[in-house]
Coordinates of C-alpha atoms in Angstrom, one line a residue:
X1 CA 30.4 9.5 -1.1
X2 CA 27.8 8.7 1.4
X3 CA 25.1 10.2 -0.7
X4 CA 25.9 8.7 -3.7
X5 CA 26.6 5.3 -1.9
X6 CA 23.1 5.6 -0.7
X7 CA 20.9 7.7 -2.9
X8 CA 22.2 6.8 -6.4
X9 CA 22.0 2.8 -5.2
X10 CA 19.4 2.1 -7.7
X11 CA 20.9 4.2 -10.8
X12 CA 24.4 1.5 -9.7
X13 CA 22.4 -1.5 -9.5
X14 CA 21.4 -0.8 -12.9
X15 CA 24.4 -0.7 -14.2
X16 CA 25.2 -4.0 -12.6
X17 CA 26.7 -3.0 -9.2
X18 CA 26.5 -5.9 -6.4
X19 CA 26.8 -5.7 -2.8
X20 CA 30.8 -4.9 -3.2
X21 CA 29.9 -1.9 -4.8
X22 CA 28.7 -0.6 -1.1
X23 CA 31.5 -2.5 0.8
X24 CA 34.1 -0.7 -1.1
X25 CA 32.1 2.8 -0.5
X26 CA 32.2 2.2 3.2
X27 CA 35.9 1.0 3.6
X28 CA 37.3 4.2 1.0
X29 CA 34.8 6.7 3.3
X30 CA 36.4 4.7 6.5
X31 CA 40.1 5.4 5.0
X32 CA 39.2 9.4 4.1
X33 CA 37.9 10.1 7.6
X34 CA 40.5 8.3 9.6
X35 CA 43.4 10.7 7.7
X36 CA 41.6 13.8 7.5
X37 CA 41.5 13.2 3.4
X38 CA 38.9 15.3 3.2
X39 CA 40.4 18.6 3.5
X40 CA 43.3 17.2 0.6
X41 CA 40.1 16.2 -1.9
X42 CA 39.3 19.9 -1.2
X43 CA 42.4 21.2 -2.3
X44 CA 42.2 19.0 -5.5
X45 CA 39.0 18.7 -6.3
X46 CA 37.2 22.3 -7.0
X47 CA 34.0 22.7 -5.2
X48 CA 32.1 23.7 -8.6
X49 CA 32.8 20.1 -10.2
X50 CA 30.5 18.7 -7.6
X51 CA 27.3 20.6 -8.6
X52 CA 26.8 18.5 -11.4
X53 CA 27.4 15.3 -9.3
X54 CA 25.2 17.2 -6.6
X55 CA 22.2 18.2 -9.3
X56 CA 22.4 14.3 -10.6
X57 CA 22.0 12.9 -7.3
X58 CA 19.2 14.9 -6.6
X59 CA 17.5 14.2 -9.9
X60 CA 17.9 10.6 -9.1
X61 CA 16.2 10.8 -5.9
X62 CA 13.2 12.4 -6.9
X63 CA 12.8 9.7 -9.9
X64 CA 13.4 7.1 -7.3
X65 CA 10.9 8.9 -4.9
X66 CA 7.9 8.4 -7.2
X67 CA 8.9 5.4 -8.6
X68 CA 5.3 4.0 -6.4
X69 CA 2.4 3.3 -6.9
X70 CA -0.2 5.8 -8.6
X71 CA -2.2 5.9 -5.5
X72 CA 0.7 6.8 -3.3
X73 CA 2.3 9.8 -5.8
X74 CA 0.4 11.9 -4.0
X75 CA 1.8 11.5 -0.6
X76 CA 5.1 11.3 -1.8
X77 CA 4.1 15.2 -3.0
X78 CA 2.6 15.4 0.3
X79 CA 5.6 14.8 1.7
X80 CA 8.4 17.0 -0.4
X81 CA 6.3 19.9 1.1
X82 CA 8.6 20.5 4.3
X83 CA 11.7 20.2 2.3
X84 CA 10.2 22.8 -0.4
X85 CA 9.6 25.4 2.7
X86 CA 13.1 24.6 4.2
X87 CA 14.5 25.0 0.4
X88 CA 12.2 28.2 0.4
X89 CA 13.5 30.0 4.0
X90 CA 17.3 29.6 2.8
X91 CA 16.6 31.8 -0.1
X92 CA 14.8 34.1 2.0
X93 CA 17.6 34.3 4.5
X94 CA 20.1 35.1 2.2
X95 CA 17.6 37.9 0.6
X96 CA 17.2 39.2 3.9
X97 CA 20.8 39.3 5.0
X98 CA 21.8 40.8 1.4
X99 CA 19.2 43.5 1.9
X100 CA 18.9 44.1 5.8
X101 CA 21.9 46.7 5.5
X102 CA 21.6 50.1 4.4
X103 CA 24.0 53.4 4.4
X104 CA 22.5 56.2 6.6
X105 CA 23.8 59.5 7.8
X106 CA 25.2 57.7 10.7
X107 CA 26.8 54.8 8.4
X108 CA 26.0 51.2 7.9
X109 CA 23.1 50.3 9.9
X110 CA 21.9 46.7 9.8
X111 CA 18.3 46.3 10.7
X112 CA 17.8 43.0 12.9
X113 CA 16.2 40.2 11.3
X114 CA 13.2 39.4 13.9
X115 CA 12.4 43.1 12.8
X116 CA 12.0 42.2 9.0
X117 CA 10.7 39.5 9.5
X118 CA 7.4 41.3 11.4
X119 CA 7.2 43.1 8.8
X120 CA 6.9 40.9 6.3
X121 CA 4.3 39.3 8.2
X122 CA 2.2 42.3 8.4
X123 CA 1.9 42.5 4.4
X124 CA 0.8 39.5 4.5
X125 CA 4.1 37.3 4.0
X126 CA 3.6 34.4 6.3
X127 CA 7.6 33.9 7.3
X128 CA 6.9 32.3 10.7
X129 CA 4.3 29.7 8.9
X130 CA 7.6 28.8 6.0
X131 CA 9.9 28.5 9.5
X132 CA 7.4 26.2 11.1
X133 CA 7.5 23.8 8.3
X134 CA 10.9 24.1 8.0
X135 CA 12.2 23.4 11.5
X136 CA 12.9 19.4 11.1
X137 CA 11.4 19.0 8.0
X138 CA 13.2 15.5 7.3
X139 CA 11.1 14.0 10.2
X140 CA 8.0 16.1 8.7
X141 CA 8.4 14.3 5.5
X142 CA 8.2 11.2 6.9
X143 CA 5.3 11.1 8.6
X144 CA 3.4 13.2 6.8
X145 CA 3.5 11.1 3.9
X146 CA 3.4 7.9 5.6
X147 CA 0.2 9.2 7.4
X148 CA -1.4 9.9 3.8
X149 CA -0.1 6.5 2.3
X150 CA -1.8 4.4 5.3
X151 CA -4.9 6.7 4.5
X152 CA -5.5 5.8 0.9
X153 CA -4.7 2.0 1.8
X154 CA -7.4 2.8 4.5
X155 CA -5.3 1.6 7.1
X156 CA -6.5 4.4 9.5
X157 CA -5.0 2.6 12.6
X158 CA -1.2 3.1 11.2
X159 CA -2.0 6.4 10.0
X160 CA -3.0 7.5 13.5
X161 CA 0.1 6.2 15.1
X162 CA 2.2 8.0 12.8
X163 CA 0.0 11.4 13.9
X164 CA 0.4 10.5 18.0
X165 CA 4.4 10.0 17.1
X166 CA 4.0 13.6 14.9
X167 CA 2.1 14.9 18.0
X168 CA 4.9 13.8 20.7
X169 CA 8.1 15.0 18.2
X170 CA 6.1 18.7 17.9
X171 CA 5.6 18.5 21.9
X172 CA 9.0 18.2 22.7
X173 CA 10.2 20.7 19.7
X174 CA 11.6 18.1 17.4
X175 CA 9.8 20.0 14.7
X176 CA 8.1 23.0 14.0
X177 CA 9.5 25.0 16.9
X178 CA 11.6 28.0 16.1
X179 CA 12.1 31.4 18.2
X180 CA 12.9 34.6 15.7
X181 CA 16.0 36.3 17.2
X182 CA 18.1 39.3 15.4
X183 CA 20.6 37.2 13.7
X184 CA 18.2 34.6 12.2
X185 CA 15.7 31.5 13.3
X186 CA 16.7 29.2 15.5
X187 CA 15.4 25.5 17.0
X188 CA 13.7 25.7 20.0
X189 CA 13.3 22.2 22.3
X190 CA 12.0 21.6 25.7
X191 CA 9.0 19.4 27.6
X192 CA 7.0 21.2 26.4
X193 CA 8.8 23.2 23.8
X194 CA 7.7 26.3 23.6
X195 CA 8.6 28.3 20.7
X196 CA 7.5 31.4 18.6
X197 CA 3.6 32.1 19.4
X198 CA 3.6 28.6 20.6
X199 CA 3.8 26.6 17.0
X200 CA 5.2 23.4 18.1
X201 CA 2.0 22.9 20.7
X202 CA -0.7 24.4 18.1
X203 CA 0.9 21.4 15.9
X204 CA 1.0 18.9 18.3
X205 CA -2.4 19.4 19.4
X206 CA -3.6 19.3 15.3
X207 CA -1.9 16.0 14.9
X208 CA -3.4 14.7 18.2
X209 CA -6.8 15.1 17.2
X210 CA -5.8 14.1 13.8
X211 CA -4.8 10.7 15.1
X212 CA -8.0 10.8 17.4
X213 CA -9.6 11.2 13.9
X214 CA -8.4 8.7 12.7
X215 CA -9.0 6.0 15.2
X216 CA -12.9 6.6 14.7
X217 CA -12.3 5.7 11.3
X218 CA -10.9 2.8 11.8
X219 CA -13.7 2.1 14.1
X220 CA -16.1 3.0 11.4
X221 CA -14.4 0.5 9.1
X222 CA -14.5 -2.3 11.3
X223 CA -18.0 -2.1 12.4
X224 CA -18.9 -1.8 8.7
X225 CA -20.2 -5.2 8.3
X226 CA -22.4 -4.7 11.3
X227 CA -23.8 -1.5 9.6
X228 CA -24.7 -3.5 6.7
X229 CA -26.1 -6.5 8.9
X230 CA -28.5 -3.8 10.3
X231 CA -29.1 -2.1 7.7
X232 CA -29.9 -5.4 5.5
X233 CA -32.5 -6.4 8.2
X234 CA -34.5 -3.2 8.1
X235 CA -34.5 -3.4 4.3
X236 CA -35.3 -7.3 4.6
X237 CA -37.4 -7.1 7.7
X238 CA -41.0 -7.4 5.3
X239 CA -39.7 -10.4 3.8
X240 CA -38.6 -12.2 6.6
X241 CA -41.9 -11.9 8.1
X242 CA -43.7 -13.2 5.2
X243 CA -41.4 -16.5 5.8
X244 CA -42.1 -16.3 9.3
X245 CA -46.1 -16.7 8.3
X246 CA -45.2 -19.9 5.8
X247 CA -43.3 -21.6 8.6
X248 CA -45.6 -21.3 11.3
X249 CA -48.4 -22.4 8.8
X250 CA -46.0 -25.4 8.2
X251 CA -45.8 -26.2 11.8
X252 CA -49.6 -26.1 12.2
X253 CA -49.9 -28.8 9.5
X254 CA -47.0 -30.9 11.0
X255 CA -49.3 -33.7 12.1
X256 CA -51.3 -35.3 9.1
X257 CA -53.2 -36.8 11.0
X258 CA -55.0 -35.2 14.5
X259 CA -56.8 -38.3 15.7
X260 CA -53.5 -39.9 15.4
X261 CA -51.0 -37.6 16.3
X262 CA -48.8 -39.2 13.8
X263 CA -46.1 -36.4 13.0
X264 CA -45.0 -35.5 9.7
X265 CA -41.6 -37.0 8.2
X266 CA -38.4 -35.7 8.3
X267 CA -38.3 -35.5 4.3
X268 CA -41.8 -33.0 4.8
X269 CA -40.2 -30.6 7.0
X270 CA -37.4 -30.5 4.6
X271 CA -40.0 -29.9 1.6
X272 CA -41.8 -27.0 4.2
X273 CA -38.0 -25.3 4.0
X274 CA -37.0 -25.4 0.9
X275 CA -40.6 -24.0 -0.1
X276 CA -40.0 -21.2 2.1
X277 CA -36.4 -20.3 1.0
X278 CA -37.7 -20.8 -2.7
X279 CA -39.9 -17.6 -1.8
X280 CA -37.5 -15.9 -0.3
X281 CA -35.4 -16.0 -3.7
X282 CA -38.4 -15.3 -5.8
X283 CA -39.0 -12.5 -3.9
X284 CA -35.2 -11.0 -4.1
X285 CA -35.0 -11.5 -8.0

């Protein structure tokens, strides 16, 4: 109820659902988990009927997931790629459970799965790179694409905050750490987590850098007006020396009169500056 309540809130405000629509969702979930109605909608309710519902729901999120944007569909890609390698891993778990155990003259041996898993990696089937991605892949998702949506806004400031907070969540094991036992993968957390071949710090360190990275683009983008500034005068520096010459002639005349010493009017000096910024323009068209 919670997932469609949530993830098929679009498809029901389409239909003309209001905010009731997710009051009533909350008080009937309320209800089922204060009686235990769960386990009687179980007994009902076979679990096969809800692989349609399940299949819809899914369908619906993806629509609503690239409903964006054209710039930002590719980070919402970006961003299904931990959930594809967590999809991935179940199916080779199962393959390798089905498949680990095998009759010998001794009976049914079962061979452990850290062992197949070895030697997968040796033919060149990178298991411990699909766990990796895996391990917390909902908080992978989110940052990964929010990093790449803040980098196509060129907003390289967010984007490195969201690789520090990355950095600090692979530190401490949040994601990417796993150690390879005999029944299966498991999570693997500490300060600093240290998991199989240390993954979670070879991450952490990436996305640190990353975010590092990412701050000197920022400060390239901000200092990009004084790149131009600079590089204007060096392309400008010829001409502004030609109206250097025509003002410094103008000041030399500014006294019609030497005998006198009567200076020049204001409505002169005016006429000396608009000659010189009439060259100027000449000389850029």
């Amino acid at each position: 109820d919670i997932a469609i309540s949530s993830c098929g809130h679009p498809a029901f405000k389409a239909m003309g659902a209001t905010t009731g629509y997710s009051y009533i969702n909350g008080v009937v979930i309320f209800i089922i988990g204060m009686f235990n109605g769960a386990q009687w909608i179980n007994q009902i309710v076979p679990q096969i009927a809800g692989v349609g519902l399940l299949m819809w729901i899914g369908i619906a999120v993806t629509a609503n997931a690239f409903e964006v944007e054209k710039s930002h569909m590719s980070a919402v890609a970006f961003g299904l790629l931990p959930a594809l390698a967590s999809w991935c891993l179940q199916h080779v778990e199962a393959v390798i459970s089905a498949c680990s155990s095998f009759l010998d003259t001794s009976g049914m041996v079962k061979l452990p799965f850290d062992q197949i898993v070895e030697i997968l990696e040796k033919n060149g089937i990178r298991i411990y790179g699909l766990i990796s991605l895996s391990n917390g892949y909902l908080l992978s998702s989110i940052f990964l694409a929010s990093t790449l949506v803040h980098i196509i806004e060129r907003e390289f400031s967010s984007a490195a905050l969201w690789m520090f907070l990355a950095s600090f969540l692979s530190f401490i094991g949040a994601v990417h750490s796993f150690e390879v036992t005999h029944g299966g993968a498991i999570t693997s957390y500490g300060f600093p987590a240290h998991g199989k071949d240390e993954y979670p710090l070879q991450y952490a360190v990436t996305y640190f850098l990353s975010g590092i990275l990412m701050l000197m683009f920022q400060l390239r983008e901000s200092d990009a007006t004084w790149f131009e500034l600079l590089r204007m005068m060096r392309s400008e520096a010829p001409k502004f020396d030609q109206i250097g010459q025509i003002r410094m002639k103008a000041q030399a005349s500014s006294f019609d009169d030497e005998d006198t010493g009567s200076p020049k009017s204001e409505t002169s000096r005016l006429i000396d500056d608009s000659a010189s910024l009439s060259y100027l323009a000449t000389e850029n068209a």
